[in-house]
Coordinates of C-alpha atoms in Angstrom, one line a residue:
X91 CA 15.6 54.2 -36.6
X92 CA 13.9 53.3 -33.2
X93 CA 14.3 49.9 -32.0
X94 CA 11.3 50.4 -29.4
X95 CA 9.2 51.2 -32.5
X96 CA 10.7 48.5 -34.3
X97 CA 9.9 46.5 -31.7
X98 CA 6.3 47.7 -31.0
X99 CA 5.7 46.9 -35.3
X100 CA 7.3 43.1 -34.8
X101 CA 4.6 42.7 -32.2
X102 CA 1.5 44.3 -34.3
X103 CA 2.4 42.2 -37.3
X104 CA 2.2 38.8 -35.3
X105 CA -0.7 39.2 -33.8
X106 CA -2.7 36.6 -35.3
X107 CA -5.3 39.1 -37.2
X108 CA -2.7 41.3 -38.8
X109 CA -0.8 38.3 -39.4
X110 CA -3.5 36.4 -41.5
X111 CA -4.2 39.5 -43.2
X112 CA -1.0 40.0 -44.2
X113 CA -0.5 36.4 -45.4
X114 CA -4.4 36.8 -47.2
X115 CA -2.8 40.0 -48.9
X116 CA 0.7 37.9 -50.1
X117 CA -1.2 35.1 -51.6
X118 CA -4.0 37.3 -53.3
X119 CA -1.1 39.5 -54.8
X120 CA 0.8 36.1 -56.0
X121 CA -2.0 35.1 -58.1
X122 CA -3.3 38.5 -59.3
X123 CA 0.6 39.0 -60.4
X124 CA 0.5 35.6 -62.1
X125 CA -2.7 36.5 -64.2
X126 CA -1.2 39.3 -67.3
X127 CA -2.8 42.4 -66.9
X128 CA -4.3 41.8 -63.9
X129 CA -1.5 42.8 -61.1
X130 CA -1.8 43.4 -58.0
X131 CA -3.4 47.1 -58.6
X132 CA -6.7 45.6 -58.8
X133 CA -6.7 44.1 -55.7
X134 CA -5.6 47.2 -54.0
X135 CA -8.2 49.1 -55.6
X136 CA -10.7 46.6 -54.4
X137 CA -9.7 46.6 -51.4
X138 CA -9.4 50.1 -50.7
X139 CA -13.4 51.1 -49.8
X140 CA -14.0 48.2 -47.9
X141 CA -11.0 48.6 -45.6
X142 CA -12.5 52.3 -44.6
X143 CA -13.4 51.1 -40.6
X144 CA -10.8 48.2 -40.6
X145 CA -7.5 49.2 -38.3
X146 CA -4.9 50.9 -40.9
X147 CA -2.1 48.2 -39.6
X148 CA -3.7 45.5 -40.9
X149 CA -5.0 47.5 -44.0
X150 CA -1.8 48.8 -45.2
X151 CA 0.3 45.7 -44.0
X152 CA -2.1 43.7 -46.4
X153 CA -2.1 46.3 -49.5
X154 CA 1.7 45.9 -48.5
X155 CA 2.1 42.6 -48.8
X156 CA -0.7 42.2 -52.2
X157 CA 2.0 44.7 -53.3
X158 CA 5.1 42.5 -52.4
X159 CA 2.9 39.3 -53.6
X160 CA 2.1 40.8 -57.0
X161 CA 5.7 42.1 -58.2
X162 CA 6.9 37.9 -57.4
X163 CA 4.0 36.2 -58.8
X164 CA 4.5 37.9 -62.5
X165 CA 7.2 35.8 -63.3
X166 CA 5.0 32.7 -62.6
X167 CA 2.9 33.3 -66.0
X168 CA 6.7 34.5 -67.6
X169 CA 7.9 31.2 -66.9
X170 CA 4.9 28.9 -67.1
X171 CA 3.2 30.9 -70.7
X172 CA 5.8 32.9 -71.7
X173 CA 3.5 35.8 -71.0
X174 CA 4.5 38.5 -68.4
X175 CA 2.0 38.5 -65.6
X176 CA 3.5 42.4 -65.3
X177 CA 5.7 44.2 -67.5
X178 CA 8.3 44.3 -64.6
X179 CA 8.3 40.5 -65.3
X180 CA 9.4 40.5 -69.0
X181 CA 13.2 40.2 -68.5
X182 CA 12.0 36.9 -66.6
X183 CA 10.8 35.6 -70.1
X184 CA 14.2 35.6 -71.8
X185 CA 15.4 32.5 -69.4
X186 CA 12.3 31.2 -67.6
X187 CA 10.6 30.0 -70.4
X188 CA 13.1 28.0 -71.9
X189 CA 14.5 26.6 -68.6
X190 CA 10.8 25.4 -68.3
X191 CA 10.8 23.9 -71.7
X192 CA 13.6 21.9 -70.7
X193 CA 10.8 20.9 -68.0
X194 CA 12.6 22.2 -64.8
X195 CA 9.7 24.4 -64.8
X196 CA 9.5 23.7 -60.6
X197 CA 13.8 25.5 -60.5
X198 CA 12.6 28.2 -62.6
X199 CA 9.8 28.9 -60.3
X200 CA 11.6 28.3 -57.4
X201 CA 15.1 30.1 -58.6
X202 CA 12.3 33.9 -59.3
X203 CA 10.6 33.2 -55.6
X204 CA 13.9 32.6 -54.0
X205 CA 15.6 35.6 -55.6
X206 CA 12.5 37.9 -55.2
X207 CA 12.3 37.0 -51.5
X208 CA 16.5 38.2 -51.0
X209 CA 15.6 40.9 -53.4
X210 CA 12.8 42.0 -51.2
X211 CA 14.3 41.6 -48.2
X212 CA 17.4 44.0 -48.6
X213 CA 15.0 46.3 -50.0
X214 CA 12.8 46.1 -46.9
X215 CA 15.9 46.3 -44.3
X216 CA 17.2 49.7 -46.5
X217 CA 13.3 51.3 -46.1
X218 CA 14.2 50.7 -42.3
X219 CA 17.6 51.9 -41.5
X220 CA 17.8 55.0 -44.4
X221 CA 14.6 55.7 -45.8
X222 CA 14.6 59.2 -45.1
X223 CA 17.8 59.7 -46.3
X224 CA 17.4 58.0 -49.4
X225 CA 14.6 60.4 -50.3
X226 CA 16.6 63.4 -50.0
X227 CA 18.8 61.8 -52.8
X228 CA 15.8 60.9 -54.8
X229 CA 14.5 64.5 -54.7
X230 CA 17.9 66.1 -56.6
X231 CA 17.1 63.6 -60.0
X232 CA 16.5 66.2 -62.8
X233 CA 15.3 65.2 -66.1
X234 CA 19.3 65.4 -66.8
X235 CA 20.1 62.3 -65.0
X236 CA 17.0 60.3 -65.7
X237 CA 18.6 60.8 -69.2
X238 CA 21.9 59.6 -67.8
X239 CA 19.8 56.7 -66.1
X240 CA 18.1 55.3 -69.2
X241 CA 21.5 55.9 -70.9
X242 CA 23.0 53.4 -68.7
X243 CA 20.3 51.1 -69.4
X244 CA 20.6 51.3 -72.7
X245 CA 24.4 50.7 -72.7
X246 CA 23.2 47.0 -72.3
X247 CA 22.1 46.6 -76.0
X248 CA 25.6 45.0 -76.5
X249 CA 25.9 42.8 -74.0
X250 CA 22.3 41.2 -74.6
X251 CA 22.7 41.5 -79.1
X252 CA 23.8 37.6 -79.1
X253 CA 26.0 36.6 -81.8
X254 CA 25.4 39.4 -84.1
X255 CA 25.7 43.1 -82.6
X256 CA 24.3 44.0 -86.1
X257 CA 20.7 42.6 -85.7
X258 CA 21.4 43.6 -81.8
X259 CA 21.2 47.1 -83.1
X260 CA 18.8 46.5 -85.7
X261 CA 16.0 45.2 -83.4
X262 CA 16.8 48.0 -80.8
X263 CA 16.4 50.8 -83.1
X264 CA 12.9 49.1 -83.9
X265 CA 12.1 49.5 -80.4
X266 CA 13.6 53.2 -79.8
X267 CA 11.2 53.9 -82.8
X268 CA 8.5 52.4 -81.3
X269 CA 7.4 55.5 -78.3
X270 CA 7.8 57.6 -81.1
X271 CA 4.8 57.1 -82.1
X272 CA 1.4 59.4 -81.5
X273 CA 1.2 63.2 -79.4
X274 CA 4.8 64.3 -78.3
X275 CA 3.9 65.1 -74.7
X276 CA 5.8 68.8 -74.6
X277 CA 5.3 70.2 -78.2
X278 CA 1.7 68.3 -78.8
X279 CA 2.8 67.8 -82.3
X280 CA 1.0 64.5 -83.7
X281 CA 4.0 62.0 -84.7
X282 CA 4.3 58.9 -87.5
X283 CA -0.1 58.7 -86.7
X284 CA -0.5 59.1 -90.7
X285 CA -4.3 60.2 -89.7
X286 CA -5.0 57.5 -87.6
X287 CA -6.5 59.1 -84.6
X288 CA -6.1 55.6 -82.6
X289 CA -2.1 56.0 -83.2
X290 CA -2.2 59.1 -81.2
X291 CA -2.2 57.8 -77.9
X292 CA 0.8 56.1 -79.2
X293 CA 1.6 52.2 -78.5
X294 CA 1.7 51.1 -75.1
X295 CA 4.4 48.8 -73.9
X296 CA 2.0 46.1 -72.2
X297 CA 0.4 44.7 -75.6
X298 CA 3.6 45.1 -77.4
X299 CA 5.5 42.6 -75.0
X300 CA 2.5 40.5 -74.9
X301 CA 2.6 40.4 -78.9
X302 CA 6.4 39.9 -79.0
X303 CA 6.5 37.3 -76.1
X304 CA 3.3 35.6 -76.3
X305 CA 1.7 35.9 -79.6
X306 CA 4.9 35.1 -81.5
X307 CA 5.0 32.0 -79.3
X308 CA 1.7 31.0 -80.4
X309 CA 2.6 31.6 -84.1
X310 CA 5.6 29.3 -84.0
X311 CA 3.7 26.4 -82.6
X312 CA 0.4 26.8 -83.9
X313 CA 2.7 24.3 -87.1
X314 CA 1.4 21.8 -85.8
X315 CA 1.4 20.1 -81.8
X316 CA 3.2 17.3 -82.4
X317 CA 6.4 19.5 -82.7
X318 CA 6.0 20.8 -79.1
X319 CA 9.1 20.5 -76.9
X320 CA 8.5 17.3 -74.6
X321 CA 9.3 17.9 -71.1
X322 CA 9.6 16.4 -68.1
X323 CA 5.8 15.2 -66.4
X324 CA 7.3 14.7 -62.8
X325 CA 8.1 18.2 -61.3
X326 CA 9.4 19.1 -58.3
X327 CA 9.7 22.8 -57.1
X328 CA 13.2 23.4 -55.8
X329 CA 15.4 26.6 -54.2
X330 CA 19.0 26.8 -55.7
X331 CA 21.2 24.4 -54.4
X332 CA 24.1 25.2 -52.6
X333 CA 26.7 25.2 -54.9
X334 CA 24.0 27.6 -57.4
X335 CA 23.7 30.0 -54.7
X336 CA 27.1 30.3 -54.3
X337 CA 27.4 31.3 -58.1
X338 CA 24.1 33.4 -57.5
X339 CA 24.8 35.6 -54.6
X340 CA 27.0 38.1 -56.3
X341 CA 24.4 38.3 -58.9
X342 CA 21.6 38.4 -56.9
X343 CA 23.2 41.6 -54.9
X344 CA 23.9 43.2 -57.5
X345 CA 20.3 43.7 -58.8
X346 CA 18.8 43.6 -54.9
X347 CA 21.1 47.3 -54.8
X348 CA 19.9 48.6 -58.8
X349 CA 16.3 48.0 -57.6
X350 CA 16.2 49.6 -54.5
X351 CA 17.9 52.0 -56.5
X352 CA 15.8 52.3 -58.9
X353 CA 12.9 52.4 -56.8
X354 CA 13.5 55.0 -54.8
X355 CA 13.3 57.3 -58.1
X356 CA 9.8 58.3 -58.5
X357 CA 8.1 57.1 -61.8
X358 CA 10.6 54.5 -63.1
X359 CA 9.8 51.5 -61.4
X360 CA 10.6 47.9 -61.4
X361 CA 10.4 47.8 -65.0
X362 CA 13.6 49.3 -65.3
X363 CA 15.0 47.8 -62.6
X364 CA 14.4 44.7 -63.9
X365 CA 15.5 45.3 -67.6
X366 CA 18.9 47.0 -66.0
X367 CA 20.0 44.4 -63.6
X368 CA 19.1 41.4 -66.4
X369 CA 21.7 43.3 -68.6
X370 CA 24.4 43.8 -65.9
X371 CA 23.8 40.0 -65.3
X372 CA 24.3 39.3 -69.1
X373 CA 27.4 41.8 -68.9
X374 CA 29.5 40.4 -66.0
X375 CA 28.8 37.0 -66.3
X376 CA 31.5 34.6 -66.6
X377 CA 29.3 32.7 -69.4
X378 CA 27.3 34.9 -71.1
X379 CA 26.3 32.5 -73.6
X380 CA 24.0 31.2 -71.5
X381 CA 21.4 33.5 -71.2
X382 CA 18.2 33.0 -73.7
X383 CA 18.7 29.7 -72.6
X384 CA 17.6 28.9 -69.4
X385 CA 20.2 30.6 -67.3
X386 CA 19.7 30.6 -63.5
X387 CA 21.2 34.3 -63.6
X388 CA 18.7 35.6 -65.6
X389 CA 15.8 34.7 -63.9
X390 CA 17.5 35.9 -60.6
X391 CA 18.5 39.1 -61.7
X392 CA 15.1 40.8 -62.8
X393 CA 13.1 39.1 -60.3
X394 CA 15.4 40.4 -57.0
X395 CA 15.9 43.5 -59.1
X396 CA 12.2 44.3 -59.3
X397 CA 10.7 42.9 -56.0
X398 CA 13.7 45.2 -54.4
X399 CA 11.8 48.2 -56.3
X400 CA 8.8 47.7 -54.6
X401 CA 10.0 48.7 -50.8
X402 CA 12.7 51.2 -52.7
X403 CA 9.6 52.7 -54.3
X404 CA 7.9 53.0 -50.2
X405 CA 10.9 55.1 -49.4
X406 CA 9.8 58.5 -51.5
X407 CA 6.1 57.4 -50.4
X408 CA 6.4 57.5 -46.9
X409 CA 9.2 59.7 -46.3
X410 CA 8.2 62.4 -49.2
X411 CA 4.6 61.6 -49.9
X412 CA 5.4 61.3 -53.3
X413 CA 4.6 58.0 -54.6
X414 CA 7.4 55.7 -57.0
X415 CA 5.3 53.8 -58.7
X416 CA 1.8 52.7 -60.2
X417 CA 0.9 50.5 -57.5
X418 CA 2.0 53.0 -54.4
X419 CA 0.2 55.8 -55.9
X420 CA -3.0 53.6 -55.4
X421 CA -1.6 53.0 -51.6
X422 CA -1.0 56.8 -51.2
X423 CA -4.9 57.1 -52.3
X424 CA -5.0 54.6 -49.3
X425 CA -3.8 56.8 -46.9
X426 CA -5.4 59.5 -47.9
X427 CA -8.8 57.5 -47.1
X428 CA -7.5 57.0 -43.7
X429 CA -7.1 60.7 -43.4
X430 CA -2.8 59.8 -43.3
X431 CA -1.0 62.0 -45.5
X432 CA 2.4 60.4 -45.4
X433 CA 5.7 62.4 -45.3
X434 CA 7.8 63.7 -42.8
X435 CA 4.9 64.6 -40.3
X436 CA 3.6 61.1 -40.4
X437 CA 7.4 59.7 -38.6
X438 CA 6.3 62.1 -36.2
X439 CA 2.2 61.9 -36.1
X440 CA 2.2 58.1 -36.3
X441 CA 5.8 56.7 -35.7
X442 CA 4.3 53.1 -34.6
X443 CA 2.0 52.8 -38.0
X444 CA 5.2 54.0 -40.1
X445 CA 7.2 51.2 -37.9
X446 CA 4.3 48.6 -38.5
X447 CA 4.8 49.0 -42.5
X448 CA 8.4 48.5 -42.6
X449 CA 8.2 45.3 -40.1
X450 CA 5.5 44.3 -42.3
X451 CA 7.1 44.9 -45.8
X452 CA 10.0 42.4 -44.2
X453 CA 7.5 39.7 -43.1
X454 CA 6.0 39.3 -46.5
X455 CA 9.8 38.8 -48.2
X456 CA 10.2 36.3 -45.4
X457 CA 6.8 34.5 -46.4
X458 CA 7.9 34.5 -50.0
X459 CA 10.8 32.3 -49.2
X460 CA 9.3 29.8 -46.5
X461 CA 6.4 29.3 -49.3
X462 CA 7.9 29.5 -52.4
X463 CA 9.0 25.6 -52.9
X464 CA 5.2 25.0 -52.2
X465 CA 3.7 27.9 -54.4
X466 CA 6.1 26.8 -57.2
X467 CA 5.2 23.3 -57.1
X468 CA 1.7 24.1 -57.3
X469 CA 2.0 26.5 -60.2
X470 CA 4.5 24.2 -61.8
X471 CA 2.0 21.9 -62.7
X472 CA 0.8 24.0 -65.5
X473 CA 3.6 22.7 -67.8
X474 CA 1.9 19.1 -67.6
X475 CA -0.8 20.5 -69.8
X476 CA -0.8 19.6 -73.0
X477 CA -0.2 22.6 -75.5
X478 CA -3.2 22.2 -77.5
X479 CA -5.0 23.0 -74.8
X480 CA -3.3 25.8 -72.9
X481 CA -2.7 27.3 -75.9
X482 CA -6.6 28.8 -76.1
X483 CA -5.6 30.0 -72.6
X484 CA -2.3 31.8 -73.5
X485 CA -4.7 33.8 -76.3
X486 CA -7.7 34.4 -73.8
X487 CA -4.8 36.0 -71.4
X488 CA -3.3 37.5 -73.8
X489 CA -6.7 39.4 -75.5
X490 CA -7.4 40.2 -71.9
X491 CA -4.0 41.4 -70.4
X492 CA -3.8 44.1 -74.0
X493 CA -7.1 45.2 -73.3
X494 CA -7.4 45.7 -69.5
X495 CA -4.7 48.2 -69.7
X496 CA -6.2 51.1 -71.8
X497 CA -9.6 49.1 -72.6
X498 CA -8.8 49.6 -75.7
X499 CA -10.1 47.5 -79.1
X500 CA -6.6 49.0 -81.1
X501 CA -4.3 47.7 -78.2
X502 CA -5.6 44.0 -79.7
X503 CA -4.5 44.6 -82.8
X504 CA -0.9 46.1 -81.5
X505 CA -0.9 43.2 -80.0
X506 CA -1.5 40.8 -83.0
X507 CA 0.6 42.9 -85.3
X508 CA 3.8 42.7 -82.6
X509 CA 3.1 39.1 -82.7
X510 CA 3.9 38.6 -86.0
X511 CA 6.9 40.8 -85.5
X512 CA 8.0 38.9 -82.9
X513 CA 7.9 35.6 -85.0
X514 CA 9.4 37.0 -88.0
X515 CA 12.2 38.2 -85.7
X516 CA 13.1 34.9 -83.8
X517 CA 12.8 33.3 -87.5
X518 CA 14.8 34.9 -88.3
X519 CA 17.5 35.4 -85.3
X520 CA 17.2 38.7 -84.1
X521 CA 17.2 39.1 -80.6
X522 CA 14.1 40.5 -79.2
X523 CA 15.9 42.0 -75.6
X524 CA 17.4 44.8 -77.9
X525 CA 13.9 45.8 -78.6
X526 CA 12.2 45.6 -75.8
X527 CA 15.1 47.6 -73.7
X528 CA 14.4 50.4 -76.8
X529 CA 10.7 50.4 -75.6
X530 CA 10.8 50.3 -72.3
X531 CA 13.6 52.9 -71.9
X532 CA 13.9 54.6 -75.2
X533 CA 11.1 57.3 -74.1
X534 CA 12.6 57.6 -70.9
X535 CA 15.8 58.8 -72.6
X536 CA 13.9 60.9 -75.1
X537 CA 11.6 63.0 -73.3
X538 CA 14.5 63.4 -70.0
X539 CA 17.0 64.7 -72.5
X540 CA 14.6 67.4 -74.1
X541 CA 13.4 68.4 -70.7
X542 CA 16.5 69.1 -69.3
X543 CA 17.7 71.1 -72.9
X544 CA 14.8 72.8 -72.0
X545 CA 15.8 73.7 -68.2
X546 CA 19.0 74.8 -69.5
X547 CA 18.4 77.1 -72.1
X548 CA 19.2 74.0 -75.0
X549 CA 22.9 73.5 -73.4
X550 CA 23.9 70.0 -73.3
X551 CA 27.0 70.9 -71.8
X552 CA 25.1 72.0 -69.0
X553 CA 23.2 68.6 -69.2
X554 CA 26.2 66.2 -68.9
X555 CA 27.8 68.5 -66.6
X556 CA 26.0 68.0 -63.6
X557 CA 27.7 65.7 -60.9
X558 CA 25.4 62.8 -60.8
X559 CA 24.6 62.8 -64.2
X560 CA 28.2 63.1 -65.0
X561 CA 29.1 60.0 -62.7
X562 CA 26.2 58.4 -64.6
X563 CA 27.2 58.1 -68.1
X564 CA 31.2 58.1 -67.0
X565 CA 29.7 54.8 -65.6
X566 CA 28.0 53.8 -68.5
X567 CA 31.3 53.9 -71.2
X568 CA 33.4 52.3 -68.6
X569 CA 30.5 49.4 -68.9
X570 CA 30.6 49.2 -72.6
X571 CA 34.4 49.8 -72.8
X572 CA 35.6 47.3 -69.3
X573 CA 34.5 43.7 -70.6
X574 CA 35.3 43.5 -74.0
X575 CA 38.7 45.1 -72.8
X576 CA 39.1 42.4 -70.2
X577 CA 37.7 39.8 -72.6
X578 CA 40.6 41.1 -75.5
X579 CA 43.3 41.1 -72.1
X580 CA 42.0 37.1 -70.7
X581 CA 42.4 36.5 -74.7
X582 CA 46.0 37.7 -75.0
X583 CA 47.1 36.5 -72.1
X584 CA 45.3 32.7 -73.5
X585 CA 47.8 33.0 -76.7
X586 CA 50.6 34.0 -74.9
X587 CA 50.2 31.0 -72.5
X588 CA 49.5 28.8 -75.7
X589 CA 52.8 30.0 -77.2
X590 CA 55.1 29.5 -73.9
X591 CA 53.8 26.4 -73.8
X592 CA 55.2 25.2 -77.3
X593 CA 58.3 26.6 -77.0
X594 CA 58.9 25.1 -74.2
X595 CA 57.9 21.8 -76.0

C-alpha cells in the first residue's frame, strides 16, 4: 500500500465532478437494488457505452459506487414487500419484514443501511491494505473446498429449523432437491424434466424466492384486508441506538469478515455470504428465539455480510483480473472498454486509477451511513399504504423480477407454483430458511464435490484431505457439535445451582 497514491485517490474522489458522480452512482444503485430483478447490473450496463470518452475515475468510481448502492438498497423492498430486491437480500426477509409489520419499518431500514455501511467499509479498508494478497489465497480454492465451503453453510440448517429440527430437515431436503432438477452440467444427462423441455434449464433461484417470499405472502392475505397487521402511521427512520450497537458489534464483525471472505472467492458471491453469516447470527446468539421475528441481528448480519462481498469480490478483479461476481464481471467488461485489463500489471500501469477505486469504494460506504436515516425515512413511507393497494404492486414486481432474469414465460409459473408452496409451508409451520439455504447452496455442494472426485481419481479421502478443506469441515462439526454442548453444560450447571439452592434452604 502507498500512502502518496492513497493520497493522490482521496483528492481525485473529492473533486466536485467525481464526487457528484459517485454520489449519482450510490443513489441510482439504491433504487435499482430496491426494485426485484432489477439490481444494479442494469445500470452498469447502461452506463457502460455512454461512459466511453468520460475520464475512467469518475466512470469506474460511479459503476463502483451503483455497485455498493445496489447490494444496500435490496433489503429496502425485503423489508418494505417482503420481496428481495436481489437474492443477496433474501436472508434480510426472514426479520425485516416482520420487524416492519410491527411498524418500525424506519429501524429496520435504518438497522440494513447502518450495517451495510460497517459491512462495506471493513471490506473497502481490506481491498486497501491486502488485496493482493488476498487473491493469492483465493486462487488455491479447488472444487474440494468450495464443497467444504457450502458444507459449512449448510451446517446452519439446525440452528435456523425453529422448534422442530424435523420439518427443519424436511423443508431443507425440499430445497437440496430443488437444483436437481434439468441438464447435469458435467454428464449432460437430463434430470427429474419428465419430458418437459422447459424443466431442462432447471429452476432458477430468483423466482423461486420471489414465490416462497412474496407470492406466499400474497396468498395469506389475499383472505380478506381487514385482517392485515395494523402498524404504526408515524415513522421515523432511526440508526441503532447505543445500547443496540453495543449488542450489534460483535455480530456485525462477524459477517463484515465471512463476506469479505466470501467475496474474495470467485463465483459465490454475496448470496452466500449473506445466507452464511444470518446462520452464524442465528447460531451464536444469546436469544436465538428471536429470529423470524424481527430481530435486529438478523437484519444486520446478511446486510454487512453481503455489502462486505462486494469490495471482497474487487480483490480477485483487480488484483487477478478474474472477476467474483455477476455484477464485477460487467465492470471487468468496463475496463476492457477503457482498453484496462486489470491484474497485476494495472498496480503497476495505472497505480493512481487502482488507488482512486479503492478511495472511492470507501467513500460510497461512508455515504451509505451519513444518508441512510434520510433514505430510510423516505422509503419507509411505503408501509403507510394500505395493502389493498400495494398488494397489485408486490404482483406487478414480482411477474417482473421472475421474468427479467431468464425472460422466461415458465419462470412465472415457478414462481406461482413456489408460492403456493410457500403458503402451504408457513400454514403449516415449516420453516422456509431450511429451504432456501438447500437452494441456494445445495448445487454448490453438489457439483464442487463431484468435480473434485473427479480431479482425484473418485478418492474422497483425497477430497477431505487437503489442508483448507480439512480446516473447513473440522470447523463446521465443531459448529454443529459447540452450542448445543454449551447449551446442555449452561443447563446443567442451571440444575445444579437450582439444587444447592434448596438444600441450603
Amino acid at each position: 500500500m502507498s500512502f502518496d497514491l492513497l493520497i493522490h485517490g482521496f483528492l481525485t474522489v473529492i473533486q466536485p465532478i467525481n464526487f457528484l458522480w459517485m454520489a449519482g452512482g450510490l443513489l441510482g444503485g439504491i433504487f435499482l437494488g430496491a426494485v426485484p430483478g432489477i439490481g444494479p447490473g442494469l445500470g452498469i450496463i447502461l452506463l457502460t457505452p455512454l461512459t466511453f470518452y468520460s475520464p475512467p475515475e469518475a466512470v469506474f468510481v460511479m459503476m463502483i459506487a451503483m455497485y455498493c448502492g445496489g447490494m444496500c438498497g435490496g433489503a429496502i423492498s425485503s423489508i418494505l414487500l417482503r420481496i428481495p430486491g436481489h437474492p443477496s437480500a433474501a436472508p434480510t426477509v426472514f426479520d425485516g419484514y416482520p420487524l416492519a409489520m410491527k411498524g418500525q419499518a424506519g429501524k429496520a431500514i435504518g438497522t440494513s443501511l447502518f450495517a451495510s455501511g460497517l459491512g462495506g467499509i471493513f471490506g473497502s479498508l481490506v481491498l486497501i491494505l491486502v488485496s493482493t494478497k488476498l487473491a493469492t489465497v483465493a486462487t488455491k480454492f479447488t472444487p474440494a473446498e468450495y464443497f467444504a465451503l457450502a458444507v459449512v453453510g449448510l451446517t446452519v440448517i439446525a440452528s435456523v429449523s425453529g422448534k422442530s429440527l424435523g420439518k427443519g430437515l424436511v423443508a431443507a431436503a425440499i430445497g437440496l432437491l430443488i437444483p436437481t432438477v434439468g441438464v447435469d452440467r458435467i454428464t449432460g444427462v437430463a434430470r427429474f424434466t419428465f419430458g418437459f423441455y422447459s424443466l431442462y434449464e432447471g429452476f432458477h433461484f430468483g423466482p423461486v424466492l420471489v414465490g416462497i417470499f412474496a407470492i406466499s405472502e400474497v396468498i395469506r392475505r389475499s383472505g380478506g384486508f381487514t385482517s392485515v397487521e395494523i402498524v404504526a402511521k408515524k415513522i421515523k427512520a432511526t440508526f441503532p441506538s447505543w445500547l443496540e450497537f453495543k449488542e450489534l458489534w460483535g455480530c456485525i464483525l462477524r459477517s463484515s469478515i465471512i463476506g469479505t471472505f466470501i467475496g474474495i472467492l470467485p463465483a459465490v458471491g454475496g448470496t452466500t455470504a449473506g445466507f452464511i453469516s444470518y446462520g452464524e447470527a442465528v447460531r451464536w446468539s444469546k436469544n436465538p428465539e428471536k429470529f423470524g421475528t424481527g430481530a435486529l441481528e438478523g437484519i444486520a448480519a446478511p446486510e454487512a455480510a453481503n455489502n462486505a462481498a462486494a469490495p471482497g469480490a474487487l480483490v480477485p478483479l483487480l488484483a487477478l483480473g478474474i472477476p467474483g461476481s455477476g455484477y464485477t464481471a460487467l465492470i471487468l467488461a468496463a475496463f476492457m472498454l477503457h482498453g484496462l485489463r486489470p491484474g497485476p500489471l494495472l498496480f503497476v500501469e495505472q497505480p493512481k486509477l487502482v488507488y482512486t477505486i479503492f478511495v472511492g469504494v470507501l467513500f460510497a460506504n461512508l455515504l451509505i451511513l451519513l444518508l441512510g436515516p434520510w433514505l430510510a425515512n423516505i422509503f419507509a413511507r411505503v408501509i403507510d399504504i394500505p395493502y389493498s393497494i400495494l398488494m397489485p404492486f408486490i404482483i406487478i414486481f414480482s411477474i417482473v423480477g421472475a421474468y427479467a432474469i431468464r425472460k422466461s414465460h415458465f419462470d412465472l409459473w415457478v414462481m406461482f407454483i413456489f408460492g403456493i408452496v410457500g403458503y402451504i409451508m408457513n400454514h403449516y409451520d415449516y420453516p422456509l430458511m431450511p429451504l432456501v439455504l438447500g437452494v441456494v447452496l445445495g448445487d454448490m455442494a453438489e457439483m464442487s464435490l463431484r468435480r473434485a472426485l473427479l480431479i482425484t481419481g473418485g478418492s474422497f479421502w483425497a477430497v477431505i484431505s487437503r489442508p483448507i478443506t480439512a480446516g473447513l469441515l473440522i470447523a463446521a462439526v465443531i459448529a454443529l457439535i459447540l452450542p448445543p454442548l454449551i447449551t446442555y453444560v449452561k443447563r446443567k450447571r442451571c440444575m445444579a445451582t437450582e439444587a444447592m439452592g434448596k438444600t441450603g434452604m
